[in-house]
Coordinates of C-alpha atoms and ligand atoms in Angstrom, one line a residue:
M298 CA 3.8 15.1 -3.1
K299 CA 3.1 11.3 -4.0
V300 CA 2.5 9.1 -1.5
L301 CA 1.7 5.3 -1.1
G302 CA -1.4 3.8 0.8
L303 CA -1.9 0.4 2.2
E304 CA -5.4 -0.9 3.7
S305 CA -5.2 -4.2 5.5
S306 CA -7.6 -3.9 8.6
C307 CA -10.0 -6.6 7.8
D308 CA -10.8 -8.6 4.7
E309 CA -9.6 -6.3 1.7
T310 CA -5.9 -5.6 1.1
G311 CA -6.1 -1.9 -1.0
V312 CA -3.4 -0.4 -2.6
A313 CA -2.9 3.0 -4.3
I314 CA -1.0 6.1 -5.4
Y315 CA -1.9 9.4 -4.5
D316 CA -0.5 12.4 -6.0
S317 CA -1.2 15.9 -4.9
E318 CA -0.6 17.2 -8.1
H319 CA -2.2 15.0 -10.4
G320 CA -4.9 12.7 -8.2
L321 CA -5.1 9.0 -8.0
L322 CA -2.3 7.7 -9.8
A323 CA -3.2 4.0 -9.4
D324 CA -5.7 1.8 -7.6
A325 CA -5.6 -2.1 -7.0
L326 CA -7.8 -4.3 -4.6
Y327 CA -8.3 -8.0 -3.8
S328 CA -11.2 -8.9 -1.6
Q329 CA -10.6 -11.8 0.3
I330 CA -14.7 -12.4 0.5
G331 CA -14.2 -15.9 -1.4
L332 CA -11.5 -17.0 1.5
H333 CA -13.8 -16.3 4.4
S334 CA -17.7 -17.1 2.6
E335 CA -17.2 -20.7 3.8
F336 CA -17.2 -19.6 7.4
G337 CA -19.9 -16.6 7.1
G338 CA -17.4 -14.5 8.6
V339 CA -13.8 -13.3 8.7
V340 CA -11.3 -15.4 10.3
P341 CA -8.6 -13.3 11.4
E342 CA -5.3 -15.7 11.1
L343 CA -6.8 -16.4 7.3
A344 CA -6.9 -12.9 6.8
S345 CA -3.6 -12.1 8.0
R346 CA -2.0 -14.7 6.0
D347 CA -3.6 -13.9 2.7
H348 CA -2.8 -9.9 3.1
V349 CA 0.9 -11.2 3.7
R350 CA 0.2 -13.1 0.1
K351 CA -1.5 -10.3 -1.7
L352 CA 0.1 -7.0 -0.8
L353 CA 3.6 -6.9 -2.4
P354 CA 2.1 -8.2 -5.4
L355 CA -0.2 -5.3 -5.5
V356 CA 2.2 -2.6 -4.6
N357 CA 4.2 -4.0 -7.6
E358 CA 0.9 -3.4 -9.3
V359 CA 0.1 -0.2 -8.6
F360 CA 4.0 1.1 -9.5
E361 CA 3.3 -0.5 -12.9
K362 CA 0.0 1.2 -13.2
A363 CA 1.2 4.6 -12.3
G364 CA 4.3 4.4 -14.4
I365 CA 6.7 5.4 -10.8
T366 CA 8.9 3.3 -8.6
G367 CA 9.8 3.7 -5.0
A368 CA 12.3 6.5 -5.4
D369 CA 9.7 8.7 -6.7
L370 CA 7.4 8.6 -3.5
D371 CA 7.3 11.1 -0.6
G372 CA 5.9 9.0 1.6
V373 CA 3.9 5.9 2.9
A374 CA 0.4 5.6 4.6
F375 CA -0.9 2.5 6.4
T376 CA -3.9 1.6 8.2
S377 CA -2.8 1.5 11.7
G378 CA -6.4 0.8 13.1
P379 CA -8.8 0.0 14.3
G380 CA -9.0 -3.5 12.7
L381 CA -7.8 -7.0 13.3
A382 CA -4.3 -6.7 15.1
G383 CA -2.4 -9.6 12.7
A384 CA -4.1 -8.0 9.8
L385 CA -3.5 -4.4 10.5
M386 CA 0.5 -5.8 11.2
V387 CA 0.8 -6.8 7.9
G388 CA 0.2 -3.6 6.3
A389 CA 2.0 -1.8 9.1
C390 CA 5.5 -3.7 8.8
A391 CA 5.4 -3.6 5.1
G392 CA 4.5 0.2 4.7
R393 CA 7.1 0.8 7.6
A394 CA 9.9 -1.3 6.1
M395 CA 9.2 0.2 2.5
A396 CA 9.3 3.9 3.6
Y397 CA 12.7 3.1 5.8
A398 CA 14.2 1.2 2.8
W399 CA 13.1 4.5 0.4
G400 CA 14.1 7.1 3.0
V401 CA 10.9 8.6 3.3
P402 CA 8.2 9.4 5.9
A403 CA 5.7 6.8 7.1
I404 CA 2.5 7.3 8.7
G405 CA -0.1 5.2 10.4
V406 CA -3.9 6.2 9.4
H407 CA -7.0 5.5 11.5
H408 CA -9.3 3.6 8.9
M409 CA -12.3 5.5 9.8
E410 CA -10.5 8.5 9.2
G411 CA -9.7 7.0 5.7
H412 CA -13.6 6.4 5.0
L413 CA -14.3 10.2 6.0
L414 CA -12.2 11.8 4.2
A415 CA -12.9 9.4 0.7
P416 CA -15.2 12.0 -0.4
M417 CA -12.2 14.4 -0.9
L418 CA -11.2 12.4 -3.7
E419 CA -14.3 13.2 -5.9
E420 CA -14.7 16.0 -8.3
T421 CA -16.8 18.0 -5.9
P422 CA -15.3 17.7 -2.4
P423 CA -17.3 19.1 0.8
A424 CA -16.1 22.1 2.5
F425 CA -16.0 22.0 6.5
P426 CA -17.4 22.1 8.5
F427 CA -19.8 19.1 7.8
I428 CA -21.9 16.2 9.4
A429 CA -20.2 13.0 9.0
L430 CA -22.7 9.9 8.7
L431 CA -20.0 6.8 8.7
V432 CA -21.7 3.7 8.2
S433 CA -19.7 0.5 8.0
G434 CA -19.5 -3.2 8.8
G435 CA -17.8 -2.3 12.5
H436 CA -19.2 1.4 12.7
T437 CA -22.0 4.0 12.5
Q438 CA -21.0 7.2 13.7
L439 CA -22.6 10.7 13.4
V440 CA -19.3 13.0 13.4
R441 CA -19.2 16.9 13.4
V442 CA -16.1 17.4 11.4
D443 CA -14.5 20.9 11.5
G444 CA -11.2 19.9 9.7
V445 CA -8.8 16.9 9.5
G446 CA -8.4 15.9 12.9
Q447 CA -11.3 17.8 14.5
Y448 CA -13.7 15.2 14.9
A449 CA -16.4 15.1 17.8
I450 CA -18.7 11.8 18.2
L451 CA -22.2 13.2 18.3
G452 CA -23.8 9.5 18.5
E453 CA -23.0 6.5 17.5
S454 CA -24.6 2.7 17.7
L455 CA -25.1 1.3 20.9
D456 CA -24.8 -2.5 19.7
D457 CA -24.6 -3.6 16.2
A458 CA -23.2 -1.3 13.3
A459 CA -25.6 -0.7 10.3
G460 CA -23.2 -2.9 8.0
E461 CA -23.2 -5.9 10.3
A462 CA -27.2 -5.4 10.8
F463 CA -27.5 -5.4 6.9
D464 CA -25.1 -8.8 6.9
K465 CA -26.9 -10.6 10.1
A466 CA -30.5 -10.0 8.1
A467 CA -28.9 -11.3 5.1
K468 CA -27.7 -14.3 6.7
M469 CA -31.1 -14.9 8.2
L470 CA -32.7 -14.5 4.4
E471 CA -30.3 -17.1 3.2
L472 CA -27.8 -14.7 1.3
P473 CA -24.1 -15.6 1.1
Y474 CA -21.3 -13.6 2.8
P475 CA -21.5 -10.5 3.2
G476 CA -24.8 -10.1 2.6
G477 CA -25.4 -6.4 2.8
P478 CA -25.2 -5.4 -0.8
Q479 CA -27.1 -8.8 -1.6
L480 CA -29.9 -7.9 0.2
A481 CA -30.0 -4.4 -1.1
K482 CA -30.6 -6.3 -4.3
L483 CA -33.4 -8.6 -3.4
A484 CA -34.8 -5.5 -1.6
E485 CA -35.3 -3.8 -5.5
S486 CA -38.1 -6.1 -5.9
G487 CA -40.1 -6.3 -2.6
D488 CA -43.2 -4.9 -1.5
L489 CA -42.8 -2.2 1.0
S490 CA -46.6 -1.8 2.0
R491 CA -46.4 -5.3 3.3
F492 CA -44.3 -5.1 6.5
T493 CA -43.4 -2.4 8.4
F494 CA -40.3 -2.8 10.9
P495 CA -39.4 -0.6 14.1
R496 CA -37.4 2.4 13.5
P497 CA -35.2 1.7 16.8
M498 CA -34.6 4.9 19.0
V499 CA -35.9 7.7 16.9
N500 CA -38.7 8.8 19.6
R501 CA -35.9 9.2 22.0
P502 CA -34.0 12.8 22.3
G503 CA -30.2 12.0 20.9
L504 CA -28.0 10.8 18.1
D505 CA -27.5 7.1 19.2
F506 CA -28.3 4.0 17.4
S507 CA -29.7 0.6 18.2
F508 CA -29.4 -2.2 15.4
S509 CA -29.7 -5.5 17.4
G510 CA -33.5 -5.3 17.5
L511 CA -34.0 -5.0 14.1
K512 CA -32.5 -8.5 13.9
T513 CA -34.9 -10.2 16.5
F514 CA -37.6 -8.4 14.5
T515 CA -36.2 -10.2 11.0
L516 CA -36.1 -13.1 12.7
N517 CA -39.9 -13.2 14.0
T518 CA -40.8 -12.1 10.6
I519 CA -39.3 -15.0 8.8
A520 CA -40.7 -17.4 11.5
D521 CA -44.4 -16.0 10.9
C522 CA -43.9 -16.1 7.2
R523 CA -42.5 -19.3 7.0
G524 CA -44.9 -21.0 9.3
E525 CA -44.1 -24.7 8.6
G526 CA -42.8 -24.6 4.8
E527 CA -40.2 -22.9 3.2
L528 CA -39.8 -19.1 2.8
S529 CA -41.0 -17.9 -0.6
A530 CA -38.9 -15.6 -3.1
V531 CA -41.8 -12.9 -2.6
D532 CA -41.5 -13.4 0.9
R533 CA -37.7 -13.0 1.1
A534 CA -37.9 -9.8 -1.1
D535 CA -40.5 -8.2 1.0
I536 CA -38.7 -8.9 4.3
A537 CA -35.5 -7.6 2.7
A538 CA -37.1 -4.5 1.4
A539 CA -38.5 -3.8 5.1
F540 CA -35.5 -4.1 6.7
Q541 CA -33.7 -1.8 4.0
E542 CA -36.5 1.0 4.6
A543 CA -36.1 0.6 8.3
V544 CA -32.4 1.3 8.4
V545 CA -32.3 3.7 5.8
D546 CA -35.2 5.6 7.3
T547 CA -33.6 5.5 10.8
L548 CA -30.3 6.4 9.6
S549 CA -32.1 9.6 7.8
I550 CA -33.8 10.7 10.6
K551 CA -30.9 11.0 12.7
C552 CA -28.9 12.4 10.2
L553 CA -31.0 15.6 10.0
R554 CA -31.3 15.8 13.6
A555 CA -27.5 16.0 13.6
L556 CA -27.8 18.7 11.1
K557 CA -30.2 20.7 12.6
Q558 CA -28.7 20.4 16.4
E559 CA -25.3 21.6 14.7
G560 CA -26.7 24.3 12.3
L561 CA -25.0 22.8 9.7
T562 CA -26.1 21.8 5.7
R563 CA -23.9 19.4 4.4
L564 CA -23.7 15.9 5.0
V565 CA -20.8 13.5 4.2
M566 CA -21.9 9.7 3.8
A567 CA -19.2 7.2 4.2
G568 CA -18.4 3.6 4.8
G569 CA -19.6 0.7 3.3
V570 CA -23.4 1.1 3.8
S571 CA -22.8 4.5 2.0
A572 CA -22.9 2.5 -1.3
N573 CA -26.6 1.6 -0.5
R574 CA -28.7 2.8 -3.4
V575 CA -31.7 3.7 -1.4
L576 CA -29.5 5.5 1.6
R577 CA -27.7 7.9 -1.2
A578 CA -31.1 8.6 -2.8
R579 CA -32.9 9.4 0.5
L580 CA -30.5 11.5 1.8
A581 CA -30.0 13.6 -1.2
E582 CA -33.4 14.1 -1.4
K583 CA -34.1 15.2 2.3
L584 CA -31.2 17.5 1.7
S585 CA -32.4 19.0 -1.4
A586 CA -35.6 19.4 0.4
M587 CA -33.8 21.6 3.2
G588 CA -31.5 23.7 1.2
G589 CA -28.3 21.3 1.8
E590 CA -25.9 19.3 -0.1
V591 CA -25.0 15.8 0.3
Y592 CA -21.4 14.2 -0.5
Y593 CA -20.1 10.6 -0.8
P594 CA -17.5 8.6 -2.3
R595 CA -17.9 6.8 -5.7
P596 CA -19.5 3.1 -4.8
E597 CA -15.7 1.6 -4.3
Y598 CA -14.6 4.0 -2.6
C599 CA -17.4 3.3 -0.1
T600 CA -15.8 0.2 1.1
D601 CA -12.6 -0.7 2.0
N602 CA -10.0 0.7 -0.3
G603 CA -6.4 1.8 -0.3
A604 CA -7.1 5.2 -2.1
M605 CA -8.7 6.7 0.7
I606 CA -5.3 5.7 2.7
A607 CA -3.3 7.3 0.7
Y608 CA -5.2 10.7 0.6
A609 CA -5.8 10.4 4.9
G610 CA -1.7 9.7 4.9
F611 CA -1.0 12.7 2.3
C612 CA -3.2 15.1 4.6
R613 CA -1.4 14.2 7.6
L614 CA 2.3 13.9 5.7
Q615 CA 1.9 17.2 4.3
A616 CA 1.0 18.9 7.5
G617 CA 4.2 17.5 8.9
Q618 CA 3.5 14.7 11.3
Q619 CA 4.8 11.1 10.8
D620 CA 5.2 8.3 12.7
E621 CA 8.7 7.2 14.5
L622 CA 10.7 4.2 13.1
G623 CA 8.6 1.6 15.5
I624 CA 5.7 -0.5 14.3
A625 CA 2.7 -0.1 16.4
V626 CA -0.7 -1.2 15.5
R627 CA -4.3 0.3 17.4
P628 CA -7.0 -2.6 17.3
R629 CA -9.1 -0.3 19.0
W630 CA -8.5 3.3 18.5
P631 CA -11.4 6.1 19.4
M632 CA -11.2 8.5 16.2
D633 CA -11.6 11.8 18.8
Q634 CA -8.3 10.8 19.8
L635 CA -6.8 11.6 16.8
P636 CA -4.6 15.0 16.4
A637 CA -5.7 17.9 14.6
L638 CA -3.5 19.3 11.8
A639 CA -1.1 22.1 12.8
Ligands
ATP802 P1 -15.3 -0.8 9.4 O1 -15.0 -0.1 8.2 O2 -16.0 -0.2 10.5 O3 -14.1 -1.4 10.0 P2 -15.4 -2.9 7.5 O4 -14.2 -2.1 6.6 O5 -15.6 -4.2 7.5 O6 -15.8 -2.2 8.6 P3 -16.7 -1.5 5.0 O7 -15.8 -2.3 4.3 O8 -16.4 0.0 5.0 O9 -16.6 -2.1 6.7 O10 -18.0 -2.2 4.6 C1 -18.6 -3.1 4.7 C2 -20.1 -3.4 4.7 O11 -20.7 -2.5 4.1 C3 -20.6 -4.4 4.9 O12 -21.6 -4.8 6.4 C4 -21.5 -4.5 3.8 O13 -22.5 -5.3 3.9 C5 -21.9 -2.7 3.7 N1 -22.5 -3.0 2.5 C6 -21.6 -2.8 1.3 N2 -22.4 -2.4 0.3 C7 -23.7 -2.1 0.7 C8 -25.0 -1.9 0.3 N3 -25.1 -1.7 -1.1 N4 -26.2 -1.8 1.1 C9 -26.1 -2.4 2.5 N5 -24.8 -2.6 3.2 C10 -23.8 -2.5 2.1
MG803 MG1 -14.2 -5.7 4.5
FE804 FE1 -13.8 -0.1 6.3

């Protein structure tokens, strides 16, 4: 079964073709980072317009790379939520129309289910059940996963998502948008013994998170270091390292707590922040110490991409699910409302 996947929920246009026999046939991605960087964040209207410009050229590119045409497809999957309404509409309209033209079924995919299933594209995919840590620009969730569509949300952030916190701290350190990966780079040369940032909510029972306090702590630390002058390169690196350590430590503590609570030993990480090398290494170390295993997507499939949407769409289409002819997007869409596979 060959499925075309389209991702356009935010500021990346991603297109890929997944084949159940041969795996991924082709994958193309266009990031709008350059477009939005001068505004310090994603401008929804500009995002939609850029998806309109880039989507069809990328579709043509993956067909060429895969050496197939629309006539060879068995289905089309597109992200139908959550995300920016206008941006989602671009992928949904294009995907629904192409499926209609080729006479194949179409399916709207939940963006976070896409992230969650991305590790299934790796050589050693995780077996169900497992705990998933979804850490991205808009979400921080711990989910018990018993199968595709069988999701119990065990905890989530009460305020900022982990990726959002990375981006905001990076902005305070005057790093260009989106700063998460750049903050991580800067942290490599930082001295971890200089500052200790708080680990929000770890001393309370439960699996929820809160990252907005870390923002204030970062701001105050910057102000203390700066005094009357400029922040030195050493100060910036030390603050970046302490911030990253606090986020990584907090996420790790809650992951272990979730595994223990549910009596599981498999952990899956997905979403942009799961590309963070320190977080990956820390969780690998903790899981190995408890005789468990950790799974994550290759770094390019941690952030938004078409491959994860093609794969999630394949899982649902193969089970006989498909969308009606109308086009609907769901900018807000709780993941635990998804149907399980029959
Ligand atoms: P969502 O998936 O919740 O809708 P999104 O699609 O914008 O949000 P992703 O593309 O999954 O989010 O991830 C982007 C986020 O990941 C950004 O906040 C970015 O800073 C963060 N990120 C990416 N790489 C790293 C890294 N190495 N370290 C820390 N954060 C990172
Ligand atoms: Mg993005
Ligand atoms: Fe995402």
